[in-house]
């Protein structure tokens, strides 16, 4: 038994190498080389050059957006007279957010006071013929106030307790703030890729004050100017200012940062894109298109009485969406990608083996050569076998059954 263990120990120190069968078959040979070329091409061209498989990437971009609008417009509405609109009036909310609303059109109901007046005929629940249809104390569903119990014959609506007079009228057919198309939007965007501790801003360090005062973003001539003309932004979405200004709409401005940090920092620059986010071209008249809301400004008159101006504003909502990813060389993805490429080569060996051994006209010949069936050699021709190999043979070798099974799965050792 000691001898056996010794043998096992020494045979552990043998180095085993595979024996190859070279098939002189041009078809399979060419196929295999083509497959290898394909894998190498895929690995170098697609994985490494195109997909930058040697890089570690980060898609969790941290970003901050600050906006500022400039421009004024003087409007003249029939109910309200002249009014000057500055950025503090038409940008809602005014603090320079990532999402902001620019007023382009409005209906104003000036000088509303708490009191009694007829409900608007546009509210179905406010319509009446007799007093008993206006139950005192009931609110008008989707209306403006509380019913008083009287039906007013002139308008055919209930009298209500509300801010009077109630709003009426349509949005002006020409946007009142027509100069809004010439307002400018200054977008400051700061980004950070925390994994690489890399940060940058869309306002390039080379941009000086005079440039920033006069430039307007343009894909071809001023791709890094952070100041946008409202009209241009809307035109780039495929619509015109007139389309959106009357009833309002929603526009998305995308800022895409695609940074290869193996290159110089100056190569990492934002790319802008513009889309209309609400409605499609076919739904121009649908109830869903457009964007409006109401707000009121409250005042006290000389007698101390409160009154208010009610605004229903239509406008364009801008939504600035920041996206990005960055990549930098790293050894781990490089090794993983090379490894998976090599594994793919193994698939080629398998496929070519299958074709060679089972699909060719001479397959059986190749099979015989590749697979050697070893049976008990003493019953065959021992001389022939022993010419080249020292074979397992219980009578004339020093090997044991254990040796044979454990260390020689193929069934023979090369005699050197
Ligand atoms: C906006 O500016 C352009 C060019 O400066 C001018 O031609 C156009 O009349 C302006 N639009 C409005 C509504 O004033």
CSV table of C-alpha atoms and ligand atoms in Angstrom, one decimal:
chain,number,residue,atom,x,y,z
A,1,UNK,CA,0.0,0.0,0.0
A,2,UNK,CA,2.9,2.4,0.8
A,3,UNK,CA,4.2,1.9,-2.6
A,4,UNK,CA,0.8,2.9,-4.1
A,5,UNK,CA,0.7,6.2,-2.1
A,6,UNK,CA,4.2,6.9,-3.2
A,7,UNK,CA,3.2,6.4,-6.8
A,8,UNK,CA,0.2,8.7,-6.5
A,9,UNK,CA,2.4,11.3,-4.9
A,10,UNK,CA,5.0,11.2,-7.7
A,11,UNK,CA,2.5,11.1,-10.4
A,12,UNK,CA,1.0,14.3,-9.0
A,13,UNK,CA,4.2,16.0,-10.0
A,14,UNK,CA,3.8,14.9,-13.6
A,15,UNK,CA,2.7,17.6,-16.0
A,16,UNK,CA,-0.2,16.5,-18.2
A,17,UNK,CA,-0.7,18.2,-21.6
A,18,UNK,CA,-3.4,17.6,-24.1
A,19,UNK,CA,-2.8,15.7,-27.3
A,20,UNK,CA,-4.0,17.4,-30.4
A,21,UNK,CA,-5.4,15.9,-33.6
A,22,UNK,CA,-4.6,18.0,-36.6
A,23,UNK,CA,-7.3,17.6,-39.2
A,24,UNK,CA,-6.0,18.5,-42.6
A,25,UNK,CA,-9.4,19.8,-43.7
A,26,UNK,CA,-9.4,23.1,-45.4
A,27,UNK,CA,-13.1,23.7,-45.0
A,28,UNK,CA,-13.2,23.4,-41.3
A,29,UNK,CA,-9.8,25.1,-41.0
A,30,UNK,CA,-11.1,28.1,-42.9
A,31,UNK,CA,-14.3,28.1,-40.9
A,32,UNK,CA,-12.3,28.1,-37.7
A,33,UNK,CA,-10.0,30.9,-38.7
A,34,UNK,CA,-13.0,33.0,-39.8
A,35,UNK,CA,-14.7,32.4,-36.5
A,36,UNK,CA,-11.5,33.4,-34.7
A,37,UNK,CA,-11.2,36.5,-36.9
A,38,UNK,CA,-14.8,37.3,-36.1
A,39,UNK,CA,-14.3,37.0,-32.4
A,40,UNK,CA,-11.2,39.1,-32.5
A,41,UNK,CA,-13.0,41.7,-34.6
A,42,UNK,CA,-15.9,41.7,-32.2
A,43,UNK,CA,-13.6,42.0,-29.2
A,44,UNK,CA,-11.5,44.8,-30.6
A,45,UNK,CA,-14.0,46.7,-32.8
A,46,UNK,CA,-17.2,46.5,-30.8
A,47,UNK,CA,-16.3,45.7,-27.2
A,48,UNK,CA,-13.1,47.8,-26.9
A,49,UNK,CA,-13.2,50.6,-29.5
A,50,UNK,CA,-17.0,51.2,-29.8
A,51,UNK,CA,-18.3,50.2,-26.3
A,52,UNK,CA,-15.1,51.1,-24.5
A,53,UNK,CA,-15.1,47.8,-22.7
A,54,UNK,CA,-11.8,48.7,-21.0
A,55,UNK,CA,-13.5,51.4,-19.0
A,56,UNK,CA,-15.2,51.5,-15.7
A,57,UNK,CA,-18.4,53.6,-16.1
A,58,UNK,CA,-20.6,55.6,-13.9
A,59,UNK,CA,-24.1,56.7,-14.9
A,60,UNK,CA,-25.2,58.2,-11.6
A,61,UNK,CA,-24.7,61.8,-12.5
A,62,UNK,CA,-25.2,64.4,-9.8
A,63,UNK,CA,-26.4,67.7,-11.1
A,64,UNK,CA,-27.7,71.1,-10.2
A,65,UNK,CA,-29.6,73.4,-12.6
A,66,UNK,CA,-30.1,77.1,-12.1
A,67,UNK,CA,-32.0,79.2,-14.7
A,68,UNK,CA,-32.4,82.9,-15.3
A,69,UNK,CA,-34.7,84.6,-17.8
A,70,UNK,CA,-34.2,88.0,-19.3
A,71,UNK,CA,-36.6,90.2,-21.3
A,72,UNK,CA,-39.6,92.5,-20.8
A,73,UNK,CA,-42.9,92.9,-22.6
A,74,UNK,CA,-45.5,95.6,-22.4
A,75,UNK,CA,-49.1,94.2,-22.8
A,76,UNK,CA,-52.3,95.9,-23.5
A,77,UNK,CA,-55.5,94.0,-22.6
A,78,UNK,CA,-59.0,95.3,-22.9
A,79,UNK,CA,-59.9,94.7,-19.3
A,80,UNK,CA,-56.7,95.7,-17.7
A,81,UNK,CA,-55.0,98.3,-19.8
A,82,UNK,CA,-51.2,98.5,-20.1
A,83,UNK,CA,-49.0,96.3,-18.0
A,84,UNK,CA,-45.3,95.8,-18.0
A,85,UNK,CA,-44.1,92.2,-17.5
A,86,UNK,CA,-40.6,91.6,-16.2
A,87,UNK,CA,-38.9,88.2,-15.5
A,88,UNK,CA,-40.1,88.5,-11.9
A,89,UNK,CA,-43.7,88.6,-13.2
A,90,UNK,CA,-43.7,86.1,-16.0
A,91,UNK,CA,-41.4,83.4,-14.6
A,92,UNK,CA,-43.3,81.2,-12.1
A,93,UNK,CA,-41.8,80.2,-9.7
A,94,UNK,CA,-39.3,83.1,-9.9
A,95,UNK,CA,-36.3,81.6,-8.0
A,96,UNK,CA,-34.6,80.0,-11.1
A,97,UNK,CA,-35.5,76.4,-10.9
A,98,UNK,CA,-34.9,73.4,-13.1
A,99,UNK,CA,-38.6,73.4,-14.0
A,100,UNK,CA,-40.2,76.8,-14.7
A,101,UNK,CA,-43.2,78.4,-16.4
A,102,UNK,CA,-43.1,81.4,-18.7
A,103,UNK,CA,-46.4,83.3,-19.1
A,104,UNK,CA,-47.2,83.9,-22.8
A,105,UNK,CA,-51.0,84.7,-22.6
A,106,UNK,CA,-53.5,85.5,-19.9
A,107,UNK,CA,-57.1,86.4,-19.0
A,108,UNK,CA,-57.3,88.9,-16.1
A,109,UNK,CA,-60.4,89.5,-14.0
A,110,UNK,CA,-59.5,92.7,-12.2
A,111,UNK,CA,-61.0,94.1,-9.1
A,112,UNK,CA,-62.9,91.1,-7.7
A,113,UNK,CA,-64.5,91.7,-4.3
A,114,UNK,CA,-66.4,89.3,-2.0
A,115,UNK,CA,-70.1,89.7,-2.7
A,116,UNK,CA,-73.1,88.5,-4.6
A,117,UNK,CA,-73.2,88.0,-8.4
A,118,UNK,CA,-74.5,85.5,-11.0
A,119,UNK,CA,-72.5,82.3,-11.6
A,120,UNK,CA,-70.8,82.0,-15.0
A,121,UNK,CA,-73.1,80.3,-17.7
A,122,UNK,CA,-70.2,78.0,-18.5
A,123,UNK,CA,-70.7,76.0,-15.3
A,124,UNK,CA,-73.5,73.4,-15.8
A,125,UNK,CA,-74.4,73.2,-12.1
A,126,UNK,CA,-75.0,76.9,-12.0
A,127,UNK,CA,-77.8,77.0,-14.7
A,128,UNK,CA,-81.4,77.6,-13.5
A,129,UNK,CA,-84.9,78.6,-14.4
A,130,UNK,CA,-86.5,78.9,-11.0
A,131,UNK,CA,-85.2,79.9,-7.5
A,132,UNK,CA,-85.8,76.4,-6.1
A,133,UNK,CA,-83.1,75.1,-8.4
A,134,UNK,CA,-80.6,77.2,-6.4
A,135,UNK,CA,-80.7,75.7,-3.0
A,136,UNK,CA,-79.3,78.2,-0.5
A,137,UNK,CA,-75.9,77.2,1.1
A,138,UNK,CA,-75.0,74.6,-1.6
A,139,UNK,CA,-71.8,75.1,-3.5
A,140,UNK,CA,-71.8,75.1,-7.2
A,141,UNK,CA,-70.1,71.9,-8.4
A,142,UNK,CA,-66.9,73.0,-10.3
A,143,UNK,CA,-68.1,76.6,-9.9
A,144,UNK,CA,-67.0,79.7,-8.2
A,145,UNK,CA,-69.1,80.1,-5.0
A,146,UNK,CA,-72.0,79.2,-2.7
A,147,UNK,CA,-75.6,79.5,-4.0
A,148,UNK,CA,-77.8,82.1,-2.2
A,149,UNK,CA,-81.2,80.7,-3.2
A,150,UNK,CA,-82.0,83.1,-6.0
A,151,UNK,CA,-82.1,82.5,-9.8
A,152,UNK,CA,-81.1,85.5,-11.9
A,153,UNK,CA,-83.3,85.6,-15.0
A,154,UNK,CA,-80.9,87.8,-17.1
A,155,UNK,CA,-78.2,85.2,-17.1
A,156,UNK,CA,-80.2,82.1,-16.4
A,157,UNK,CA,-77.8,81.2,-13.6
A,158,UNK,CA,-77.9,81.1,-9.8
A,159,UNK,CA,-76.8,84.0,-7.7
A,160,UNK,CA,-73.7,83.0,-5.7
A,161,UNK,CA,-71.6,84.4,-2.8
A,162,UNK,CA,-68.1,84.6,-4.3
A,163,UNK,CA,-65.3,86.8,-5.6
A,164,UNK,CA,-67.3,89.0,-8.0
A,165,UNK,CA,-67.5,89.4,-10.8
A,166,UNK,CA,-66.6,85.8,-11.8
A,167,UNK,CA,-64.2,85.2,-14.6
A,168,UNK,CA,-65.5,85.1,-18.2
A,169,UNK,CA,-64.0,85.3,-21.6
A,170,UNK,CA,-61.6,83.3,-23.8
A,171,UNK,CA,-57.9,83.3,-24.1
A,172,UNK,CA,-56.9,86.1,-26.5
A,173,UNK,CA,-56.3,84.6,-30.0
A,174,UNK,CA,-53.0,86.4,-30.3
A,175,UNK,CA,-50.6,85.7,-27.3
A,176,UNK,CA,-50.5,88.9,-25.3
A,177,UNK,CA,-46.8,88.4,-24.4
A,178,UNK,CA,-45.7,88.1,-28.0
A,179,UNK,CA,-42.2,89.4,-27.2
A,180,UNK,CA,-41.8,86.3,-25.1
A,181,UNK,CA,-40.3,84.7,-28.2
A,182,UNK,CA,-37.3,86.9,-27.7
A,183,UNK,CA,-36.8,86.2,-24.0
A,184,UNK,CA,-33.5,84.5,-23.2
A,185,UNK,CA,-32.9,81.6,-20.8
A,186,UNK,CA,-29.6,81.3,-19.1
A,187,UNK,CA,-29.0,77.7,-18.0
A,188,UNK,CA,-26.3,77.0,-15.5
A,189,UNK,CA,-25.7,73.3,-15.0
A,190,UNK,CA,-23.1,71.9,-12.6
A,191,UNK,CA,-22.5,68.2,-12.7
A,192,UNK,CA,-20.4,65.7,-10.8
A,193,UNK,CA,-19.4,62.1,-11.2
A,194,UNK,CA,-18.7,61.1,-7.6
A,195,UNK,CA,-17.0,57.8,-8.5
A,196,UNK,CA,-14.3,59.6,-10.4
A,197,UNK,CA,-14.5,62.8,-8.3
A,198,UNK,CA,-14.9,64.8,-11.5
A,199,UNK,CA,-17.0,67.9,-11.8
A,200,UNK,CA,-17.7,70.4,-14.5
A,201,UNK,CA,-20.2,73.1,-15.5
A,202,UNK,CA,-21.8,73.9,-18.9
A,203,UNK,CA,-20.5,77.4,-18.7
A,204,UNK,CA,-17.0,76.9,-20.0
A,205,UNK,CA,-14.1,78.5,-18.1
A,206,UNK,CA,-13.0,80.2,-21.3
A,207,UNK,CA,-16.4,82.0,-21.6
A,208,UNK,CA,-16.0,85.7,-20.6
A,209,UNK,CA,-18.6,88.1,-19.5
A,210,UNK,CA,-19.0,89.9,-22.9
A,211,UNK,CA,-19.4,86.6,-24.7
A,212,UNK,CA,-22.1,85.5,-22.2
A,213,UNK,CA,-23.9,88.8,-22.7
A,214,UNK,CA,-24.1,88.4,-26.5
A,215,UNK,CA,-24.0,84.8,-27.4
A,216,UNK,CA,-27.1,82.7,-28.3
A,217,UNK,CA,-26.9,78.9,-28.3
A,218,UNK,CA,-26.7,77.4,-31.8
A,219,UNK,CA,-25.8,73.8,-32.5
A,220,UNK,CA,-23.3,74.7,-35.2
A,221,UNK,CA,-21.9,78.1,-34.3
A,222,UNK,CA,-22.2,78.4,-30.5
A,223,UNK,CA,-22.6,74.8,-29.2
A,224,UNK,CA,-21.3,75.8,-25.7
A,225,UNK,CA,-23.2,79.0,-25.2
A,226,UNK,CA,-25.5,78.5,-22.3
A,227,UNK,CA,-28.0,81.2,-23.3
A,228,UNK,CA,-31.1,80.1,-25.3
A,229,UNK,CA,-33.7,82.1,-27.1
A,230,UNK,CA,-37.2,80.9,-26.3
A,231,UNK,CA,-38.2,81.0,-30.0
A,232,UNK,CA,-35.2,78.9,-31.0
A,233,UNK,CA,-35.8,76.3,-28.3
A,234,UNK,CA,-39.4,75.9,-29.5
A,235,UNK,CA,-38.5,75.8,-33.1
A,236,UNK,CA,-35.9,73.1,-32.4
A,237,UNK,CA,-38.7,70.9,-31.0
A,238,UNK,CA,-40.5,71.1,-34.4
A,239,UNK,CA,-43.2,73.6,-33.3
A,240,UNK,CA,-43.5,77.4,-33.6
A,241,UNK,CA,-43.8,79.9,-30.8
A,242,UNK,CA,-47.3,80.7,-32.0
A,243,UNK,CA,-48.4,77.0,-31.7
A,244,UNK,CA,-47.5,77.0,-28.0
A,245,UNK,CA,-48.0,80.6,-26.9
A,246,UNK,CA,-51.7,80.9,-27.1
A,247,UNK,CA,-52.8,77.8,-25.2
A,248,UNK,CA,-49.5,76.9,-23.5
A,249,UNK,CA,-47.4,73.8,-23.6
A,250,UNK,CA,-44.5,71.9,-22.2
A,251,UNK,CA,-41.0,71.8,-23.6
A,252,UNK,CA,-38.1,69.6,-22.4
A,253,UNK,CA,-34.5,70.7,-22.7
A,254,UNK,CA,-32.1,67.7,-22.4
A,255,UNK,CA,-28.5,68.2,-21.4
A,256,UNK,CA,-26.4,65.1,-22.1
A,257,UNK,CA,-22.9,64.6,-20.6
A,258,UNK,CA,-21.0,61.8,-22.2
A,259,UNK,CA,-17.5,61.9,-20.9
A,260,UNK,CA,-14.5,59.9,-21.7
A,261,UNK,CA,-12.2,60.7,-18.7
A,262,UNK,CA,-9.2,59.0,-20.4
A,263,UNK,CA,-9.2,62.1,-22.6
A,264,UNK,CA,-8.7,65.7,-21.6
A,265,UNK,CA,-11.2,67.4,-19.5
A,266,UNK,CA,-12.0,69.9,-22.3
A,267,UNK,CA,-13.4,67.0,-24.3
A,268,UNK,CA,-16.2,66.5,-21.8
A,269,UNK,CA,-18.9,68.8,-23.0
A,270,UNK,CA,-22.7,69.0,-22.8
A,271,UNK,CA,-25.0,68.2,-25.7
A,272,UNK,CA,-28.4,69.8,-25.8
A,273,UNK,CA,-31.6,68.4,-27.2
A,274,UNK,CA,-35.1,69.8,-27.4
A,275,UNK,CA,-38.5,68.1,-27.4
A,276,UNK,CA,-42.1,69.0,-26.8
A,277,UNK,CA,-43.3,67.0,-23.9
A,278,UNK,CA,-47.1,67.5,-24.1
A,279,UNK,CA,-49.4,66.5,-26.9
A,280,UNK,CA,-48.5,65.0,-30.3
A,281,UNK,CA,-48.9,66.8,-33.6
A,282,UNK,CA,-52.3,65.1,-34.2
A,283,UNK,CA,-53.9,66.3,-31.0
A,284,UNK,CA,-53.7,70.1,-31.6
A,285,UNK,CA,-57.4,70.6,-30.6
A,286,UNK,CA,-57.7,68.0,-27.9
A,287,UNK,CA,-58.6,69.1,-24.4
A,288,UNK,CA,-55.3,67.7,-23.1
A,289,UNK,CA,-53.0,70.1,-25.1
A,290,UNK,CA,-52.1,73.4,-23.6
A,291,UNK,CA,-51.1,74.4,-20.1
A,292,UNK,CA,-52.7,77.0,-17.9
A,293,UNK,CA,-53.4,77.8,-14.2
A,294,UNK,CA,-54.8,80.6,-12.1
A,295,UNK,CA,-53.4,82.8,-9.4
A,296,UNK,CA,-54.6,85.9,-7.6
A,297,UNK,CA,-53.0,89.1,-6.3
A,298,UNK,CA,-54.6,90.7,-3.3
A,299,UNK,CA,-54.8,94.4,-2.4
A,300,UNK,CA,-56.5,96.6,0.1
A,301,UNK,CA,-58.3,99.8,-1.0
A,302,UNK,CA,-58.2,103.1,0.8
A,303,UNK,CA,-61.2,102.0,2.9
A,304,UNK,CA,-59.4,98.9,4.0
A,305,UNK,CA,-61.5,96.5,1.9
A,306,UNK,CA,-59.7,93.6,0.3
A,307,UNK,CA,-60.0,93.1,-3.5
A,308,UNK,CA,-58.0,91.0,-5.9
A,309,UNK,CA,-57.0,90.6,-9.5
A,310,UNK,CA,-57.4,87.0,-10.8
A,311,UNK,CA,-55.1,85.9,-13.5
A,312,UNK,CA,-55.6,82.8,-15.6
A,313,UNK,CA,-52.2,82.4,-17.3
A,314,UNK,CA,-51.3,80.3,-20.3
A,315,UNK,CA,-47.6,79.6,-21.0
A,316,UNK,CA,-44.8,77.3,-21.7
A,317,UNK,CA,-43.4,75.1,-19.1
A,318,UNK,CA,-39.7,74.3,-19.5
A,319,UNK,CA,-38.3,71.2,-18.0
A,320,UNK,CA,-34.5,70.8,-18.0
A,321,UNK,CA,-33.4,67.2,-17.9
A,322,UNK,CA,-29.8,66.3,-17.2
A,323,UNK,CA,-28.4,62.9,-18.1
A,324,UNK,CA,-24.9,61.5,-18.4
A,325,UNK,CA,-22.3,58.9,-18.0
A,326,UNK,CA,-18.6,58.8,-17.6
A,327,UNK,CA,-16.0,56.2,-18.2
A,328,UNK,CA,-12.3,55.8,-17.2
A,329,UNK,CA,-9.8,52.9,-17.9
A,330,UNK,CA,-9.8,50.2,-15.3
A,331,UNK,CA,-8.1,46.9,-15.3
A,332,UNK,CA,-11.1,44.8,-14.0
A,333,UNK,CA,-13.5,45.3,-16.9
A,334,UNK,CA,-10.6,45.0,-19.3
A,335,UNK,CA,-9.7,41.5,-17.9
A,336,UNK,CA,-13.3,40.5,-17.8
A,337,UNK,CA,-13.9,41.4,-21.4
A,338,UNK,CA,-10.8,39.7,-22.7
A,339,UNK,CA,-11.8,36.7,-20.7
A,340,UNK,CA,-15.3,36.5,-22.2
A,341,UNK,CA,-13.7,37.0,-25.6
A,342,UNK,CA,-11.5,34.0,-25.1
A,343,UNK,CA,-14.4,31.9,-23.8
A,344,UNK,CA,-16.1,32.8,-27.1
A,345,UNK,CA,-13.2,31.3,-29.0
A,346,UNK,CA,-13.9,28.0,-27.1
A,347,UNK,CA,-17.4,28.0,-28.6
A,348,UNK,CA,-15.7,28.1,-32.0
A,349,UNK,CA,-13.7,25.0,-31.2
A,350,UNK,CA,-16.9,23.2,-30.1
A,351,UNK,CA,-18.8,24.2,-33.3
A,352,UNK,CA,-15.9,23.2,-35.6
A,353,UNK,CA,-15.5,19.9,-33.7
A,354,UNK,CA,-19.2,19.1,-34.2
A,355,UNK,CA,-18.9,19.9,-37.9
A,356,UNK,CA,-15.7,17.9,-38.3
A,357,UNK,CA,-16.8,14.9,-36.4
A,358,UNK,CA,-20.5,14.6,-37.4
A,359,UNK,CA,-21.3,16.6,-40.5
A,360,UNK,CA,-18.5,15.9,-42.9
A,361,UNK,CA,-18.4,13.0,-45.4
A,362,UNK,CA,-15.2,11.8,-43.8
A,363,UNK,CA,-16.5,12.3,-40.2
A,364,UNK,CA,-16.2,8.7,-39.2
A,365,UNK,CA,-12.5,8.7,-40.1
A,366,UNK,CA,-11.9,11.8,-38.0
A,367,UNK,CA,-13.9,10.3,-35.2
A,368,UNK,CA,-11.8,7.1,-35.2
A,369,UNK,CA,-8.7,9.2,-35.0
A,370,UNK,CA,-9.9,11.5,-32.3
A,371,UNK,CA,-11.5,8.9,-30.0
A,372,UNK,CA,-9.4,5.9,-29.2
A,373,UNK,CA,-11.4,3.2,-27.7
A,374,UNK,CA,-9.3,1.3,-25.1
A,375,UNK,CA,-10.4,-2.2,-24.2
A,376,UNK,CA,-8.5,-4.9,-22.4
A,377,UNK,CA,-5.3,-4.9,-24.6
A,378,UNK,CA,-4.2,-8.5,-23.6
A,379,UNK,CA,-7.0,-9.9,-25.7
A,380,UNK,CA,-5.9,-7.7,-28.7
A,381,UNK,CA,-2.4,-7.3,-30.0
A,382,UNK,CA,-0.2,-6.5,-27.1
A,383,UNK,CA,3.0,-6.1,-29.2
A,384,UNK,CA,1.5,-3.4,-31.3
A,385,UNK,CA,0.2,-1.5,-28.4
A,386,UNK,CA,3.4,-1.7,-26.4
A,387,UNK,CA,5.4,-0.4,-29.3
A,388,UNK,CA,4.3,3.1,-28.5
A,389,UNK,CA,2.6,3.1,-25.2
A,390,UNK,CA,3.1,1.7,-21.8
A,391,UNK,CA,-0.4,0.5,-21.2
A,392,UNK,CA,-2.3,-0.5,-18.2
A,393,UNK,CA,-1.9,-4.2,-17.9
A,394,UNK,CA,-2.3,-6.0,-14.6
A,395,UNK,CA,0.4,-8.6,-15.4
A,396,UNK,CA,3.2,-6.7,-17.0
A,397,UNK,CA,3.2,-3.2,-15.6
A,398,UNK,CA,4.1,-1.8,-12.3
A,399,UNK,CA,1.0,0.4,-12.3
A,400,UNK,CA,-2.0,-0.4,-10.1
A,401,UNK,CA,-5.6,-0.1,-10.9
A,402,UNK,CA,-5.8,3.1,-8.8
A,403,UNK,CA,-3.1,4.8,-10.8
A,404,UNK,CA,-4.7,4.0,-14.0
A,405,UNK,CA,-8.1,5.2,-13.1
A,406,UNK,CA,-7.0,8.4,-11.3
A,407,UNK,CA,-4.2,9.6,-13.4
A,408,UNK,CA,-4.7,8.3,-16.9
A,409,UNK,CA,-8.3,9.0,-17.9
A,410,UNK,CA,-7.3,8.7,-21.6
A,411,UNK,CA,-5.8,5.3,-21.0
A,412,UNK,CA,-2.2,5.6,-21.9
A,413,UNK,CA,1.0,7.5,-21.1
A,414,UNK,CA,3.4,8.6,-23.7
A,415,UNK,CA,6.6,6.7,-23.3
A,416,UNK,CA,9.6,8.9,-23.5
B,1,LIG,C1,-37.7,89.4,-31.9
B,1,LIG,O1,-36.5,89.7,-32.3
B,1,LIG,C2,-36.4,89.7,-33.7
B,1,LIG,C3,-34.9,90.0,-34.1
B,1,LIG,O2,-34.3,90.8,-33.2
B,1,LIG,C4,-37.3,90.7,-34.3
B,1,LIG,O3,-37.2,90.7,-35.8
B,1,LIG,C5,-38.7,90.3,-33.9
B,1,LIG,O4,-39.6,91.3,-34.4
B,1,LIG,C6,-38.8,90.3,-32.4
B,1,LIG,N1,-40.1,89.8,-32.0
B,1,LIG,C7,-41.1,90.5,-31.4
B,1,LIG,C8,-42.4,89.9,-31.2
B,1,LIG,O5,-40.8,91.6,-31.1
